[in-house]
PDB file of C-alpha atoms in Angstrom:
ATOM      1  CA  MET A 238       0.000   0.000   0.000  1.00 40.00           C
ATOM      2  CA  ASN A 239       1.264   3.493  -0.826  1.00 46.00           C
ATOM      3  CA  GLN A 240       2.007   5.322   2.426  1.00 52.00           C
ATOM      4  CA  HIS A 241      -0.042   8.308   1.249  1.00 48.00           C
ATOM      5  CA  GLN A 242      -3.198   6.264   0.732  1.00 51.00           C
ATOM      6  CA  GLN A 243      -5.868   6.187   3.399  1.00 57.00           C
ATOM      7  CA  ALA A 244      -4.981   3.451   5.876  1.00 62.00           C
ATOM      8  CA  ASP A 245      -7.584   0.869   6.782  1.00 82.00           C
ATOM      9  CA  ILE A 246      -8.924   0.923  10.324  1.00 92.00           C
ATOM     10  CA  CYS A 247      -7.882  -2.299  12.036  1.00 95.00           C
ATOM     11  CA  ALA A 248     -10.094  -4.262  14.379  1.00 96.00           C
ATOM     12  CA  SER A 249      -8.981  -4.681  18.009  1.00 97.00           C
ATOM     13  CA  THR A 250      -6.721  -1.643  17.762  1.00 98.00           C
ATOM     14  CA  LEU A 251      -6.321   1.388  20.012  1.00 98.00           C
ATOM     15  CA  TYR A 252      -5.345   4.579  18.165  1.00 98.00           C
ATOM     16  CA  VAL A 253      -3.700   7.329  20.221  1.00 98.00           C
ATOM     17  CA  VAL A 254      -4.809  10.508  18.441  1.00 98.00           C
ATOM     18  CA  PRO A 255      -3.447  14.002  19.222  1.00 98.00           C
ATOM     19  CA  THR A 256      -5.826  16.932  18.791  1.00 98.00           C
ATOM     20  CA  PRO A 257      -5.081  20.670  18.362  1.00 98.00           C
ATOM     21  CA  ILE A 258      -3.848  22.676  21.353  1.00 97.00           C
ATOM     22  CA  GLY A 259      -5.509  25.780  19.934  1.00 96.00           C
ATOM     23  CA  ASN A 260      -5.545  26.278  16.180  1.00 97.00           C
ATOM     24  CA  LEU A 261      -7.924  23.706  14.698  1.00 97.00           C
ATOM     25  CA  GLU A 262      -5.983  23.695  11.424  1.00 97.00           C
ATOM     26  CA  ASP A 263      -3.214  21.787  13.227  1.00 98.00           C
ATOM     27  CA  ILE A 264      -5.187  18.550  13.155  1.00 97.00           C
ATOM     28  CA  THR A 265      -3.815  16.056  10.643  1.00 97.00           C
ATOM     29  CA  GLN A 266      -5.685  14.412   7.801  1.00 97.00           C
ATOM     30  CA  ARG A 267      -4.828  11.022   9.277  1.00 97.00           C
ATOM     31  CA  ALA A 268      -6.300  12.009  12.642  1.00 98.00           C
ATOM     32  CA  LEU A 269      -9.524  13.136  10.969  1.00 98.00           C
ATOM     33  CA  SER A 270      -9.692   9.913   8.972  1.00 97.00           C
ATOM     34  CA  ILE A 271      -9.290   7.747  12.061  1.00 98.00           C
ATOM     35  CA  LEU A 272     -11.693   9.762  14.220  1.00 98.00           C
ATOM     36  CA  GLY A 273     -14.313   9.450  11.517  1.00 97.00           C
ATOM     37  CA  ARG A 274     -13.955   5.706  11.048  1.00 97.00           C
ATOM     38  CA  VAL A 275     -13.266   4.054  14.411  1.00 98.00           C
ATOM     39  CA  ASP A 276     -16.064   2.306  16.297  1.00 98.00           C
ATOM     40  CA  LEU A 277     -15.610   4.397  19.449  1.00 98.00           C
ATOM     41  CA  ILE A 278     -13.733   7.464  20.702  1.00 98.00           C
ATOM     42  CA  ALA A 279     -12.526   7.484  24.315  1.00 98.00           C
ATOM     43  CA  ALA A 280     -12.413  11.166  25.302  1.00 98.00           C
ATOM     44  CA  GLU A 281     -11.227  13.067  28.372  1.00 97.00           C
ATOM     45  CA  ASP A 282     -14.275  15.366  28.102  1.00 97.00           C
ATOM     46  CA  THR A 283     -17.007  14.181  25.743  1.00 97.00           C
ATOM     47  CA  ARG A 284     -18.537  17.676  25.489  1.00 97.00           C
ATOM     48  CA  HIS A 285     -15.222  19.249  24.518  1.00 96.00           C
ATOM     49  CA  THR A 286     -14.421  16.519  22.000  1.00 98.00           C
ATOM     50  CA  GLY A 287     -17.996  16.682  20.728  1.00 97.00           C
ATOM     51  CA  LEU A 288     -17.432  20.305  19.700  1.00 97.00           C
ATOM     52  CA  LEU A 289     -14.244  19.347  17.867  1.00 97.00           C
ATOM     53  CA  LEU A 290     -16.004  16.541  16.020  1.00 98.00           C
ATOM     54  CA  GLN A 291     -18.924  18.813  15.188  1.00 97.00           C
ATOM     55  CA  HIS A 292     -16.525  21.353  13.663  1.00 97.00           C
ATOM     56  CA  PHE A 293     -15.192  18.687  11.320  1.00 98.00           C
ATOM     57  CA  ALA A 294     -18.634  17.133  10.691  1.00 98.00           C
ATOM     58  CA  ILE A 295     -17.683  13.807  12.280  1.00 98.00           C
ATOM     59  CA  ASN A 296     -20.357  11.637  13.840  1.00 96.00           C
ATOM     60  CA  ALA A 297     -18.937   9.210  16.371  1.00 95.00           C
ATOM     61  CA  ARG A 298     -19.768   7.305  19.534  1.00 97.00           C
ATOM     62  CA  LEU A 299     -18.049   8.830  22.563  1.00 98.00           C
ATOM     63  CA  PHE A 300     -16.947   7.201  25.807  1.00 98.00           C
ATOM     64  CA  ALA A 301     -15.819   9.289  28.809  1.00 97.00           C
ATOM     65  CA  LEU A 302     -12.325   8.380  30.023  1.00 97.00           C
ATOM     66  CA  HIS A 303     -10.756  10.869  32.431  1.00 96.00           C
ATOM     67  CA  ASP A 304      -8.440  11.013  35.435  1.00 93.00           C
ATOM     68  CA  HIS A 305     -11.187  10.114  37.906  1.00 95.00           C
ATOM     69  CA  ASN A 306     -12.511   6.992  36.177  1.00 95.00           C
ATOM     70  CA  GLU A 307      -9.698   5.686  33.987  1.00 94.00           C
ATOM     71  CA  GLN A 308      -8.552   2.818  36.179  1.00 92.00           C
ATOM     72  CA  GLN A 309     -12.147   1.540  36.449  1.00 94.00           C
ATOM     73  CA  LYS A 310     -13.114   2.116  32.810  1.00 96.00           C
ATOM     74  CA  ALA A 311      -9.903   0.818  31.216  1.00 97.00           C
ATOM     75  CA  ASP A 312     -11.066  -2.793  31.569  1.00 96.00           C
ATOM     76  CA  ILE A 313     -14.388  -1.974  29.870  1.00 97.00           C
ATOM     77  CA  LEU A 314     -12.567  -0.504  26.881  1.00 98.00           C
ATOM     78  CA  LEU A 315     -10.094  -3.388  26.853  1.00 98.00           C
ATOM     79  CA  ALA A 316     -12.997  -5.835  26.634  1.00 98.00           C
ATOM     80  CA  LYS A 317     -14.432  -3.913  23.676  1.00 98.00           C
ATOM     81  CA  LEU A 318     -11.066  -4.035  21.932  1.00 98.00           C
ATOM     82  CA  GLN A 319     -10.814  -7.771  22.564  1.00 98.00           C
ATOM     83  CA  GLN A 320     -14.267  -8.151  20.980  1.00 98.00           C
ATOM     84  CA  GLY A 321     -12.937  -6.585  17.783  1.00 98.00           C
ATOM     85  CA  LEU A 322     -13.811  -2.891  18.139  1.00 98.00           C
ATOM     86  CA  SER A 323     -11.456  -0.130  17.058  1.00 98.00           C
ATOM     87  CA  ILE A 324     -11.057   2.754  19.504  1.00 98.00           C
ATOM     88  CA  ALA A 325      -9.451   6.197  19.275  1.00 98.00           C
ATOM     89  CA  LEU A 326      -8.082   7.742  22.456  1.00 98.00           C
ATOM     90  CA  VAL A 327      -8.108  11.567  22.627  1.00 98.00           C
ATOM     91  CA  CYS A 328      -7.627  14.199  25.323  1.00 97.00           C
ATOM     92  CA  ASP A 329      -8.943  17.754  25.460  1.00 96.00           C
ATOM     93  CA  ALA A 330      -5.909  19.146  23.628  1.00 96.00           C
ATOM     94  CA  GLY A 331      -2.550  17.811  22.531  1.00 97.00           C
ATOM     95  CA  THR A 332      -1.210  14.275  22.776  1.00 98.00           C
ATOM     96  CA  PRO A 333      -2.939  11.818  25.140  1.00 98.00           C
ATOM     97  CA  LEU A 334      -0.891  10.607  28.135  1.00 97.00           C
ATOM     98  CA  ILE A 335       1.333  13.729  28.107  1.00 96.00           C
ATOM     99  CA  ASN A 336      -0.051  15.134  31.348  1.00 94.00           C
ATOM    100  CA  ASP A 337      -3.430  13.786  30.271  1.00 95.00           C
ATOM    101  CA  PRO A 338      -5.363  10.536  30.797  1.00 96.00           C
ATOM    102  CA  GLY A 339      -4.609   7.323  28.916  1.00 97.00           C
ATOM    103  CA  TYR A 340      -1.661   5.692  30.661  1.00 97.00           C
ATOM    104  CA  HIS A 341      -3.671   2.973  32.400  1.00 97.00           C
ATOM    105  CA  LEU A 342      -5.579   2.098  29.233  1.00 98.00           C
ATOM    106  CA  VAL A 343      -2.464   1.920  27.070  1.00 98.00           C
ATOM    107  CA  ARG A 344      -0.648  -0.167  29.682  1.00 98.00           C
ATOM    108  CA  ARG A 345      -3.561  -2.610  29.951  1.00 97.00           C
ATOM    109  CA  CYS A 346      -3.660  -2.898  26.160  1.00 98.00           C
ATOM    110  CA  ARG A 347       0.072  -3.585  25.949  1.00 98.00           C
ATOM    111  CA  GLU A 348      -0.180  -6.210  28.679  1.00 98.00           C
ATOM    112  CA  ALA A 349      -3.090  -7.897  26.888  1.00 98.00           C
ATOM    113  CA  GLY A 350      -1.403  -7.913  23.489  1.00 98.00           C
ATOM    114  CA  ILE A 351      -3.763  -5.350  21.975  1.00 98.00           C
ATOM    115  CA  ARG A 352      -2.209  -3.315  19.184  1.00 98.00           C
ATOM    116  CA  VAL A 353      -1.603   0.362  20.076  1.00 98.00           C
ATOM    117  CA  VAL A 354      -1.061   2.736  17.144  1.00 98.00           C
ATOM    118  CA  PRO A 355       0.269   6.221  18.003  1.00 98.00           C
ATOM    119  CA  LEU A 356      -0.254   9.185  15.695  1.00 98.00           C
ATOM    120  CA  PRO A 357       2.133  12.156  15.660  1.00 97.00           C
ATOM    121  CA  GLY A 358       0.651  15.547  16.333  1.00 97.00           C
ATOM    122  CA  PRO A 359       0.318  18.586  18.599  1.00 97.00           C
ATOM    123  CA  CYS A 360       2.057  18.715  21.979  1.00 97.00           C
ATOM    124  CA  ALA A 361       2.442  21.973  23.910  1.00 97.00           C
ATOM    125  CA  ALA A 362       5.743  20.957  25.516  1.00 98.00           C
ATOM    126  CA  ILE A 363       7.465  20.196  22.208  1.00 98.00           C
ATOM    127  CA  THR A 364       5.895  23.185  20.470  1.00 98.00           C
ATOM    128  CA  ALA A 365       7.255  25.516  23.166  1.00 98.00           C
ATOM    129  CA  LEU A 366      10.687  23.874  23.162  1.00 98.00           C
ATOM    130  CA  SER A 367      11.021  24.324  19.400  1.00 98.00           C
ATOM    131  CA  ALA A 368      10.726  28.119  19.755  1.00 98.00           C
ATOM    132  CA  ALA A 369      12.502  28.683  23.104  1.00 98.00           C
ATOM    133  CA  GLY A 370      16.040  29.067  21.827  1.00 96.00           C
ATOM    134  CA  LEU A 371      17.370  26.786  24.577  1.00 96.00           C
ATOM    135  CA  PRO A 372      19.258  23.497  24.001  1.00 96.00           C
ATOM    136  CA  SER A 373      16.848  20.889  22.655  1.00 97.00           C
ATOM    137  CA  ASP A 374      19.185  17.945  22.049  1.00 96.00           C
ATOM    138  CA  ARG A 375      18.589  16.789  25.632  1.00 96.00           C
ATOM    139  CA  PHE A 376      15.612  17.879  27.715  1.00 98.00           C
ATOM    140  CA  CYS A 377      13.583  16.787  30.717  1.00 97.00           C
ATOM    141  CA  TYR A 378       9.773  17.024  30.782  1.00 98.00           C
ATOM    142  CA  GLU A 379       8.457  17.507  34.330  1.00 97.00           C
ATOM    143  CA  GLY A 380       4.771  18.307  33.780  1.00 97.00           C
ATOM    144  CA  PHE A 381       3.081  20.492  36.416  1.00 97.00           C
ATOM    145  CA  LEU A 382       5.035  21.539  39.499  1.00 97.00           C
ATOM    146  CA  PRO A 383       3.434  20.569  42.836  1.00 97.00           C
ATOM    147  CA  ALA A 384       0.609  22.871  43.915  1.00 95.00           C
ATOM    148  CA  LYS A 385       1.874  23.336  47.483  1.00 96.00           C
ATOM    149  CA  ARG A 386       4.959  25.443  48.059  1.00 96.00           C
ATOM    150  CA  LYS A 387       6.966  22.871  50.029  1.00 97.00           C
ATOM    151  CA  GLY A 388       6.505  20.232  47.360  1.00 97.00           C
ATOM    152  CA  ARG A 389       7.322  22.776  44.670  1.00 97.00           C
ATOM    153  CA  MET A 390      10.493  23.904  46.460  1.00 97.00           C
ATOM    154  CA  ASP A 391      11.560  20.299  47.052  1.00 97.00           C
ATOM    155  CA  THR A 392      11.111  19.510  43.354  1.00 97.00           C
ATOM    156  CA  MET A 393      13.123  22.556  42.301  1.00 97.00           C
ATOM    157  CA  GLN A 394      15.912  21.749  44.736  1.00 96.00           C
ATOM    158  CA  ALA A 395      16.103  18.195  43.377  1.00 96.00           C
ATOM    159  CA  LEU A 396      16.427  19.635  39.861  1.00 97.00           C
ATOM    160  CA  GLU A 397      18.810  22.453  40.783  1.00 91.00           C
ATOM    161  CA  GLN A 398      21.837  20.870  39.090  1.00 88.00           C
ATOM    162  CA  GLU A 399      19.965  19.125  36.248  1.00 95.00           C
ATOM    163  CA  PRO A 400      21.982  20.028  33.108  1.00 93.00           C
ATOM    164  CA  ARG A 401      19.198  19.284  30.633  1.00 97.00           C
ATOM    165  CA  THR A 402      16.660  21.891  29.537  1.00 98.00           C
ATOM    166  CA  LEU A 403      13.588  21.563  31.799  1.00 98.00           C
ATOM    167  CA  ILE A 404       9.979  21.754  30.620  1.00 98.00           C
ATOM    168  CA  PHE A 405       7.087  22.529  32.959  1.00 98.00           C
ATOM    169  CA  TYR A 406       3.392  23.229  32.542  1.00 98.00           C
ATOM    170  CA  GLU A 407       1.944  25.858  34.861  1.00 97.00           C
ATOM    171  CA  SER A 408      -1.509  27.189  35.685  1.00 95.00           C
ATOM    172  CA  THR A 409      -2.610  30.814  35.672  1.00 95.00           C
ATOM    173  CA  HIS A 410      -3.128  31.104  39.426  1.00 94.00           C
ATOM    174  CA  ARG A 411       0.272  29.585  40.346  1.00 96.00           C
ATOM    175  CA  LEU A 412       2.593  31.137  37.750  1.00 98.00           C
ATOM    176  CA  VAL A 413       3.840  34.040  39.872  1.00 97.00           C
ATOM    177  CA  GLU A 414       4.385  31.812  42.915  1.00 97.00           C
ATOM    178  CA  SER A 415       6.346  29.292  40.837  1.00 98.00           C
ATOM    179  CA  LEU A 416       8.546  32.007  39.336  1.00 98.00           C
ATOM    180  CA  ARG A 417       9.228  33.396  42.819  1.00 97.00           C
ATOM    181  CA  ASP A 418      10.256  29.954  44.012  1.00 97.00           C
ATOM    182  CA  MET A 419      12.541  29.537  40.983  1.00 97.00           C
ATOM    183  CA  VAL A 420      14.277  32.789  41.938  1.00 94.00           C
ATOM    184  CA  ALA A 421      14.610  31.572  45.533  1.00 93.00           C
ATOM    185  CA  VAL A 422      16.031  28.158  44.618  1.00 93.00           C
ATOM    186  CA  TRP A 423      17.890  28.708  41.349  1.00 92.00           C
ATOM    187  CA  GLY A 424      18.745  32.386  41.628  1.00 88.00           C
ATOM    188  CA  PRO A 425      17.479  35.284  39.499  1.00 89.00           C
ATOM    189  CA  ALA A 426      19.837  34.647  36.559  1.00 86.00           C
ATOM    190  CA  ARG A 427      18.503  31.246  35.414  1.00 93.00           C
ATOM    191  CA  TYR A 428      17.069  31.811  31.938  1.00 95.00           C
ATOM    192  CA  VAL A 429      13.398  30.877  31.530  1.00 98.00           C
ATOM    193  CA  VAL A 430      11.075  31.099  28.533  1.00 98.00           C
ATOM    194  CA  LEU A 431       7.339  31.559  29.127  1.00 98.00           C
ATOM    195  CA  ALA A 432       5.236  30.310  26.208  1.00 98.00           C
ATOM    196  CA  ARG A 433       1.569  31.296  26.506  1.00 97.00           C
ATOM    197  CA  GLU A 434      -1.501  30.403  24.469  1.00 97.00           C
ATOM    198  CA  LEU A 435       0.489  28.519  21.842  1.00 98.00           C
ATOM    199  CA  THR A 436      -1.144  28.446  18.367  1.00 98.00           C
ATOM    200  CA  LYS A 437      -3.945  30.716  19.631  1.00 97.00           C
ATOM    201  CA  THR A 438      -4.789  34.340  18.877  1.00 95.00           C
ATOM    202  CA  TRP A 439      -2.877  35.733  21.871  1.00 95.00           C
ATOM    203  CA  GLU A 440       0.189  33.506  21.534  1.00 97.00           C
ATOM    204  CA  ASN A 441       3.195  35.016  23.283  1.00 97.00           C
ATOM    205  CA  ILE A 442       6.723  33.662  23.845  1.00 98.00           C
ATOM    206  CA  TYR A 443       8.976  35.678  26.156  1.00 98.00           C
ATOM    207  CA  GLY A 444      12.344  34.697  27.597  1.00 97.00           C
ATOM    208  CA  ALA A 445      14.516  36.369  30.247  1.00 95.00           C
ATOM    209  CA  PRO A 446      16.516  35.594  33.393  1.00 93.00           C
ATOM    210  CA  VAL A 447      13.850  34.388  35.785  1.00 96.00           C
ATOM    211  CA  GLY A 448      14.157  37.431  38.064  1.00 94.00           C
ATOM    212  CA  GLU A 449      13.376  39.687  35.123  1.00 95.00           C
ATOM    213  CA  LEU A 450      10.675  37.346  33.864  1.00 97.00           C
ATOM    214  CA  LEU A 451       8.952  37.516  37.265  1.00 97.00           C
ATOM    215  CA  ALA A 452       8.996  41.312  37.116  1.00 96.00           C
ATOM    216  CA  TRP A 453       7.703  41.283  33.539  1.00 97.00           C
ATOM    217  CA  VAL A 454       4.793  38.978  34.405  1.00 97.00           C
ATOM    218  CA  SER A 455       3.952  41.014  37.504  1.00 96.00           C
ATOM    219  CA  GLU A 456       3.663  44.224  35.457  1.00 96.00           C
ATOM    220  CA  ASP A 457       0.521  43.047  33.646  1.00 95.00           C
ATOM    221  CA  GLU A 458      -2.005  40.510  34.938  1.00 93.00           C
ATOM    222  CA  HIS A 459      -2.786  39.433  31.373  1.00 93.00           C
ATOM    223  CA  ARG A 460       0.747  38.009  31.063  1.00 95.00           C
ATOM    224  CA  ALA A 461      -0.160  35.342  33.622  1.00 95.00           C
ATOM    225  CA  ARG A 462      -3.301  34.170  31.839  1.00 95.00           C
ATOM    226  CA  GLY A 463      -3.915  31.247  29.517  1.00 95.00           C
ATOM    227  CA  GLU A 464      -2.314  27.873  28.901  1.00 95.00           C
ATOM    228  CA  MET A 465       1.380  28.117  29.794  1.00 97.00           C
ATOM    229  CA  VAL A 466       4.633  26.236  29.291  1.00 98.00           C
ATOM    230  CA  LEU A 467       7.882  27.144  31.063  1.00 98.00           C
ATOM    231  CA  ILE A 468      11.151  26.190  29.363  1.00 98.00           C
ATOM    232  CA  VAL A 469      14.040  26.461  31.826  1.00 98.00           C
ATOM    233  CA  GLU A 470      17.749  26.599  31.059  1.00 96.00           C
ATOM    234  CA  GLY A 471      19.619  23.615  32.475  1.00 95.00           C
ATOM    235  CA  PHE A 472      22.259  24.008  35.157  1.00 89.00           C
ATOM    236  CA  GLN A 473      25.462  25.472  33.752  1.00 79.00           C
ATOM    237  CA  PRO A 474      28.558  24.785  35.893  1.00 67.00           C
ATOM    238  CA  GLN A 475      30.723  27.873  36.116  1.00 60.00           C
ATOM    239  CA  ALA A 476      34.345  27.787  35.049  1.00 50.00           C
ATOM    240  CA  ASP A 477      36.997  28.319  37.727  1.00 50.00           C
ATOM    241  CA  GLY A 478      36.781  32.089  37.922  1.00 67.00           C
ATOM    242  CA  LEU A 479      36.073  34.726  35.293  1.00 79.00           C
ATOM    243  CA  PRO A 480      38.962  36.647  33.716  1.00 82.00           C
ATOM    244  CA  PRO A 481      39.901  39.651  35.892  1.00 79.00           C
ATOM    245  CA  GLU A 482      39.888  41.944  32.852  1.00 82.00           C
ATOM    246  CA  ALA A 483      36.278  40.941  32.089  1.00 85.00           C
ATOM    247  CA  LEU A 484      35.248  41.698  35.656  1.00 85.00           C
ATOM    248  CA  ARG A 485      36.929  45.101  35.476  1.00 85.00           C
ATOM    249  CA  THR A 486      35.097  45.860  32.233  1.00 91.00           C
ATOM    250  CA  LEU A 487      31.834  44.763  33.776  1.00 90.00           C
ATOM    251  CA  SER A 488      32.413  46.939  36.821  1.00 86.00           C
ATOM    252  CA  LEU A 489      33.077  50.020  34.674  1.00 90.00           C
ATOM    253  CA  LEU A 490      30.063  49.420  32.445  1.00 93.00           C
ATOM    254  CA  GLN A 491      27.752  48.878  35.426  1.00 90.00           C
ATOM    255  CA  LYS A 492      28.398  52.443  36.535  1.00 89.00           C
ATOM    256  CA  GLU A 493      26.756  53.782  33.382  1.00 91.00           C
ATOM    257  CA  LEU A 494      24.479  51.033  32.096  1.00 93.00           C
ATOM    258  CA  PRO A 495      21.733  48.683  33.325  1.00 91.00           C
ATOM    259  CA  LEU A 496      23.149  45.419  34.667  1.00 90.00           C
ATOM    260  CA  LYS A 497      21.820  43.262  31.828  1.00 90.00           C
ATOM    261  CA  THR A 498      23.260  45.573  29.155  1.00 93.00           C
ATOM    262  CA  ALA A 499      26.606  45.852  30.948  1.00 92.00           C
ATOM    263  CA  ALA A 500      26.902  42.052  31.192  1.00 90.00           C
ATOM    264  CA  ALA A 501      26.035  41.608  27.518  1.00 91.00           C
ATOM    265  CA  LEU A 502      28.618  44.181  26.382  1.00 93.00           C
ATOM    266  CA  ALA A 503      31.367  42.851  28.673  1.00 91.00           C
ATOM    267  CA  ALA A 504      30.679  39.317  27.441  1.00 89.00           C
ATOM    268  CA  GLU A 505      30.897  40.421  23.810  1.00 90.00           C
ATOM    269  CA  ILE A 506      34.146  42.335  24.409  1.00 91.00           C
ATOM    270  CA  HIS A 507      35.859  39.386  26.100  1.00 87.00           C
ATOM    271  CA  GLY A 508      34.236  36.504  24.221  1.00 84.00           C
ATOM    272  CA  LEU A 509      32.412  35.117  27.250  1.00 84.00           C
ATOM    273  CA  LYS A 510      28.895  33.898  27.932  1.00 81.00           C
ATOM    274  CA  LYS A 511      26.575  36.736  28.950  1.00 83.00           C
ATOM    275  CA  ASN A 512      24.799  34.645  31.590  1.00 85.00           C
ATOM    276  CA  ALA A 513      28.062  33.878  33.402  1.00 83.00           C
ATOM    277  CA  LEU A 514      28.857  37.564  33.857  1.00 86.00           C
ATOM    278  CA  TYR A 515      25.242  38.375  34.664  1.00 87.00           C
ATOM    279  CA  ARG A 516      25.147  35.726  37.395  1.00 83.00           C
ATOM    280  CA  TYR A 517      28.402  37.024  38.843  1.00 83.00           C
ATOM    281  CA  ALA A 518      27.062  40.579  38.996  1.00 83.00           C
ATOM    282  CA  LEU A 519      23.814  39.451  40.650  1.00 83.00           C
ATOM    283  CA  GLU A 520      25.779  37.459  43.217  1.00 77.00           C
ATOM    284  CA  GLN A 521      27.892  40.513  43.967  1.00 75.00           C
ATOM    285  CA  LEU A 522      24.791  42.624  44.466  1.00 70.00           C
ATOM    286  CA  GLY A 523      23.399  39.966  46.793  1.00 61.00           C
ATOM    287  CA  ASP A 524      26.625  39.941  48.815  1.00 57.00           C
ATOM    288  CA  ASP A 525      26.541  43.735  49.110  1.00 56.00           C
ATOM    289  CA  ASN A 526      23.086  43.509  50.636  1.00 49.00           C
TER     290      ASN A 526
END
């Protein structure tokens, strides 16, 4: 069969189908084909998925499968698959199982020898990473930080020296608190990119040292609204001391320029990394206080 031809829907098969995270045009033709032809769609929220299907004129049977019932309902869906039905698994937005329901069902299917077919498609974490300008060859997806401050601080401390780029989801009402805790644990110079409302009308991607990012978010309440991904620079071990001439240049520039600008210029003059000089200057300011 030519790979571009419409694939047949197989009996006793679970299809893991990503759906748009905002822009409906991001859905794939293959996803639409499968959603329109399977026997049943297992959805995180049947009302939400119903609107998506209505938009694309797809009539389908829906089955509610969410965080609160998945372990109980997985066996019901497994039985249907074993009887020969084809089922598509979807979440409200993005790729199922990535901080969304589906793990228990997929695991039960794998254990029972049921075929699981994954489709590529939208994922907020990967979409944000692709535009963050931080290293993407190695990264660590951490999902949502704990809601309570102690758990959040403990998680950040455990990740303090993680060298890989870190990816977090965060909610509107906890963004400022999480950024404050990042400043407290990792220091104000750790570079963080906030990606908001990806693929939507008010999409915004803004990166800065986390101390500056916190100030930027706090200036306008709208900057803390929407669906958010935080991409965090991995831990960067500092070399044994910065060149004395670079520190002298930095000190002179600081007298006339904002700290961030002074660090950038000193780094360019001496061929160093801007963040290294910026961290040094922030540490010096902290020591002076």
